PDB file of C-alpha atoms in Angstrom:
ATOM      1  CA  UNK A   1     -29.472 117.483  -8.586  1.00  0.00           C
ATOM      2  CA  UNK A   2     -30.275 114.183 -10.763  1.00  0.00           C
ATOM      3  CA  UNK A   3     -32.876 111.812  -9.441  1.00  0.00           C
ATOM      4  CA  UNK A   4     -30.717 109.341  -8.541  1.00  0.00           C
ATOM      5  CA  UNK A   5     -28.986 111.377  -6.241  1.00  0.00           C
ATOM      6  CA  UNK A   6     -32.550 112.553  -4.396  1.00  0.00           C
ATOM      7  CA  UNK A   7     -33.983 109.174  -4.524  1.00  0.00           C
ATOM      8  CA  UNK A   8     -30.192 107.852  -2.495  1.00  0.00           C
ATOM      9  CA  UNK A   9     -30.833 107.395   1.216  1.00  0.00           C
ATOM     10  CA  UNK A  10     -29.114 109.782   3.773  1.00  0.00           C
ATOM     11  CA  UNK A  11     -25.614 108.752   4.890  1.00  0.00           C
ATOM     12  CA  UNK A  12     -25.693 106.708   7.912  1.00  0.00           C
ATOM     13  CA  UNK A  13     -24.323 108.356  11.146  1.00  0.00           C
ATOM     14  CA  UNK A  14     -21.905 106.506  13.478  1.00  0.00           C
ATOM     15  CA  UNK A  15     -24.342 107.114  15.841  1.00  0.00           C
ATOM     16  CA  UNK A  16     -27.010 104.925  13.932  1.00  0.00           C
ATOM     17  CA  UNK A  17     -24.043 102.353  12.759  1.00  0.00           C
ATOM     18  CA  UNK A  18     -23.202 101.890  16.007  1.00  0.00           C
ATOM     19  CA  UNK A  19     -27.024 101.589  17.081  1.00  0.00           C
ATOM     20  CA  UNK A  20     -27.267  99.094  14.756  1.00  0.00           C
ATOM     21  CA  UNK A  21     -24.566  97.105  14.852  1.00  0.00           C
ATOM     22  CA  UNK A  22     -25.131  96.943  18.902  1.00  0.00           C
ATOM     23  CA  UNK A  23     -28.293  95.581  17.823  1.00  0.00           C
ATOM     24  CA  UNK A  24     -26.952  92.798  15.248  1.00  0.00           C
ATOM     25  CA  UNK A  25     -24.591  91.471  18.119  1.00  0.00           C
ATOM     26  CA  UNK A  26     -27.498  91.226  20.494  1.00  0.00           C
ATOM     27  CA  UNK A  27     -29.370  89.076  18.707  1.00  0.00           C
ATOM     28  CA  UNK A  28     -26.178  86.935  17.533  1.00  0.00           C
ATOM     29  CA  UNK A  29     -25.397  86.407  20.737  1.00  0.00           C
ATOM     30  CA  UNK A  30     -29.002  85.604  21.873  1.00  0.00           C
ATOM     31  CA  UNK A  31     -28.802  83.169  19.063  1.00  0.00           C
ATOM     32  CA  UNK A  32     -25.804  81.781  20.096  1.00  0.00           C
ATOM     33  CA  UNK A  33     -26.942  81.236  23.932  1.00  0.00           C
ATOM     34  CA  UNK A  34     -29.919  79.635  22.973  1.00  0.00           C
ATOM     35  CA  UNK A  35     -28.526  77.605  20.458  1.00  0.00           C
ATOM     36  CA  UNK A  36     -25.759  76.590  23.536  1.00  0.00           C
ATOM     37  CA  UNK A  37     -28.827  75.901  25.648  1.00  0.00           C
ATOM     38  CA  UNK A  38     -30.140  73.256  23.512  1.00  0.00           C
ATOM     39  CA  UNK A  39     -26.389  71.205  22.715  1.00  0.00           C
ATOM     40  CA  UNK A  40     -25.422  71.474  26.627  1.00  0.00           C
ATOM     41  CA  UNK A  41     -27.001  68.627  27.618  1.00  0.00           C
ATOM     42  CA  UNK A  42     -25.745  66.571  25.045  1.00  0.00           C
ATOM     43  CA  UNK A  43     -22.302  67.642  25.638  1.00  0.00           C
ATOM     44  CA  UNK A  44     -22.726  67.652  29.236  1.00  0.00           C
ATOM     45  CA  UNK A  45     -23.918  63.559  28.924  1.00  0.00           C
ATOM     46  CA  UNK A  46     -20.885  62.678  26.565  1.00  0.00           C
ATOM     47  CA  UNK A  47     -18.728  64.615  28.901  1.00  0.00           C
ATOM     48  CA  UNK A  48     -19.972  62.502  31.721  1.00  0.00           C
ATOM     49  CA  UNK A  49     -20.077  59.428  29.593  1.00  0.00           C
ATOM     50  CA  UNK A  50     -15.803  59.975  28.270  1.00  0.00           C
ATOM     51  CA  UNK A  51     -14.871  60.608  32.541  1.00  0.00           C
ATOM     52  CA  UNK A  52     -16.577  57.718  33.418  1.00  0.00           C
ATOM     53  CA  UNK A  53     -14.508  55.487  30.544  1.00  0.00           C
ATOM     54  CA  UNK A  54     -11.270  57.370  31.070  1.00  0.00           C
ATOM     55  CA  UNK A  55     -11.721  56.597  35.087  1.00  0.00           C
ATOM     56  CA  UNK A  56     -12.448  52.450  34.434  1.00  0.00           C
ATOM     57  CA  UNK A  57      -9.189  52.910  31.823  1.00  0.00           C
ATOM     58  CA  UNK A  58      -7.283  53.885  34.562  1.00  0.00           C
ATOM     59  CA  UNK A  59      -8.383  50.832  36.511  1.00  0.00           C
ATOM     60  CA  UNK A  60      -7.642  47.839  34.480  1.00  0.00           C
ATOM     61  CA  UNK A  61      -8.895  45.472  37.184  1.00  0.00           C
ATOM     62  CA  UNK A  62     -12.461  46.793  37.362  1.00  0.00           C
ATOM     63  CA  UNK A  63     -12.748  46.766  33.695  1.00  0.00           C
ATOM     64  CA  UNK A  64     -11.497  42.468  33.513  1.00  0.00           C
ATOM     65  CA  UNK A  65     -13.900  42.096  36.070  1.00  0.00           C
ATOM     66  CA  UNK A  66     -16.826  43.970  34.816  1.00  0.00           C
ATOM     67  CA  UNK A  67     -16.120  41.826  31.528  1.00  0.00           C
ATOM     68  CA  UNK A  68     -15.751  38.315  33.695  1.00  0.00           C
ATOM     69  CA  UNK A  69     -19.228  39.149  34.993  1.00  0.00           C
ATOM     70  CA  UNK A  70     -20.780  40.061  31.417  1.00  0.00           C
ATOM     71  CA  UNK A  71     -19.446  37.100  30.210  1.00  0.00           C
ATOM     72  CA  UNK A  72     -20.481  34.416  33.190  1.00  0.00           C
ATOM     73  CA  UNK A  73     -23.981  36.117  33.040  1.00  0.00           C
ATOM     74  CA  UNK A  74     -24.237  35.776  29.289  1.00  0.00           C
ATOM     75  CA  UNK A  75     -22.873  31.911  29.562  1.00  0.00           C
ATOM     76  CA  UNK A  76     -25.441  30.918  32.113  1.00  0.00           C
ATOM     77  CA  UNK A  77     -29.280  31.101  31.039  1.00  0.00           C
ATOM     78  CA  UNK A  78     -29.876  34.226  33.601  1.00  0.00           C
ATOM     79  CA  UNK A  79     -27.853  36.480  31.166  1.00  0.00           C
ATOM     80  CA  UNK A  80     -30.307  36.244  28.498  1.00  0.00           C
ATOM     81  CA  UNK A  81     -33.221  37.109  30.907  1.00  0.00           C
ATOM     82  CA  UNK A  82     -30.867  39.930  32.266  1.00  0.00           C
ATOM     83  CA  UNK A  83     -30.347  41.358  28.662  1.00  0.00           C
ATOM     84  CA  UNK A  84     -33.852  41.051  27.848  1.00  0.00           C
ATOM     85  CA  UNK A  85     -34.716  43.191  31.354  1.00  0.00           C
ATOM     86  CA  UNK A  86     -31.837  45.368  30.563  1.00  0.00           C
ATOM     87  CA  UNK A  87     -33.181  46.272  27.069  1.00  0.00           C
ATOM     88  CA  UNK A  88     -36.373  47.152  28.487  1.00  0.00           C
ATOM     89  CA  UNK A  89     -34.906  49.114  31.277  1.00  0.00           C
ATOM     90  CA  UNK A  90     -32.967  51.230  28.546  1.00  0.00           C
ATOM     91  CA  UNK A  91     -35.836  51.668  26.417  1.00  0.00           C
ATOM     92  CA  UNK A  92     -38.315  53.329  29.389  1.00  0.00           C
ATOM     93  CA  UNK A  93     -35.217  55.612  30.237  1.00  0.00           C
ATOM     94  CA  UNK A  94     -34.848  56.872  26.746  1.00  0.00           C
ATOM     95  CA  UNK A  95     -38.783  57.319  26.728  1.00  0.00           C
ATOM     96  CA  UNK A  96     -38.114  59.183  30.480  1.00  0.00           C
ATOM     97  CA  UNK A  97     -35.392  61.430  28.747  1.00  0.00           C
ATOM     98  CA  UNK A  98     -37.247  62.881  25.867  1.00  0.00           C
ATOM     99  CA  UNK A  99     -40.422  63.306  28.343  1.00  0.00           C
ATOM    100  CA  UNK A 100     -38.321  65.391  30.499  1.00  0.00           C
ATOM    101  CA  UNK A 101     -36.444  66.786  27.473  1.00  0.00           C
ATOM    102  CA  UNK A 102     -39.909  68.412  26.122  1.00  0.00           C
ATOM    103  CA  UNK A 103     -40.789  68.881  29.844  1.00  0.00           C
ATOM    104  CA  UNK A 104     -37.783  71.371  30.691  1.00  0.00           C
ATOM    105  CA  UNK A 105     -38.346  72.750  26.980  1.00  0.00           C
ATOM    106  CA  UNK A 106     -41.959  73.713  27.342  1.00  0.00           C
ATOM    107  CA  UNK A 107     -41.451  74.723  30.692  1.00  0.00           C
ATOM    108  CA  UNK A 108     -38.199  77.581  29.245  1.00  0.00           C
ATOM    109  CA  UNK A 109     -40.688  78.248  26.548  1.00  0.00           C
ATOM    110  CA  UNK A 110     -43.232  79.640  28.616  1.00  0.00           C
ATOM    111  CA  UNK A 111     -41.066  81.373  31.011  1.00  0.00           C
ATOM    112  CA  UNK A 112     -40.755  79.169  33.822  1.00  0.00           C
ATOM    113  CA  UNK A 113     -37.567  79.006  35.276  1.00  0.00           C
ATOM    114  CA  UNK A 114     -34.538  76.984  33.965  1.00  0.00           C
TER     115      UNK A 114
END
């Protein structure tokens, strides 16, 4: 026998392939759920956002008047006021959302429920 046939490891068994390759889908699939878990609610909010654009589409009359009220608020000297309030409406709901974004994330992390 030459060395480099002692020093070759053993054959591998189907019994050991299959072992192991059980044991590479598990974790690609583990990786793939938690990778899911973190896009969802993105997806889920753009899903939300697209239903709620296809649904004024539909309804031409809603979207004229939503746009006649934008448009007499932004004429008159209330709609700068009401974009100012706006603006800083949308900026303590962003800071709310990635609060409760590292909230729920800490909270999965340590085992608490989801």
């Amino acid at each position: 026998m030459t060395q480099a046939a002692r020093s070759a490891p053993a054959p591998e068994s189907a019994a050991q392939r299959q072992a192991r390759l059980r044991l590479r889908s598990t974790h690609q699939r583990d990786t793939l759920e938690a990778d899911w878990q973190r896009i969802e609610p993105t997806l889920s909010a753009v899903d939300a956002a697209l239903a709620r654009l296809r649904r004024l589409r539909r309804h031409p009359v809603a979207l004229g008047l939503a746009t006649l009220s934008a448009t007499g608020l932004l004429a008159g000297g209330r709609g700068r006021r009401l974009l100012g309030r706006v603006r800083t409406g949308w900026r303590l709901a962003a800071g709310a959302s990635v609060l409760l974004t590292l909230w729920r994330a800490l909270r999965t992390a340590r085992g608490g429920p989801s």
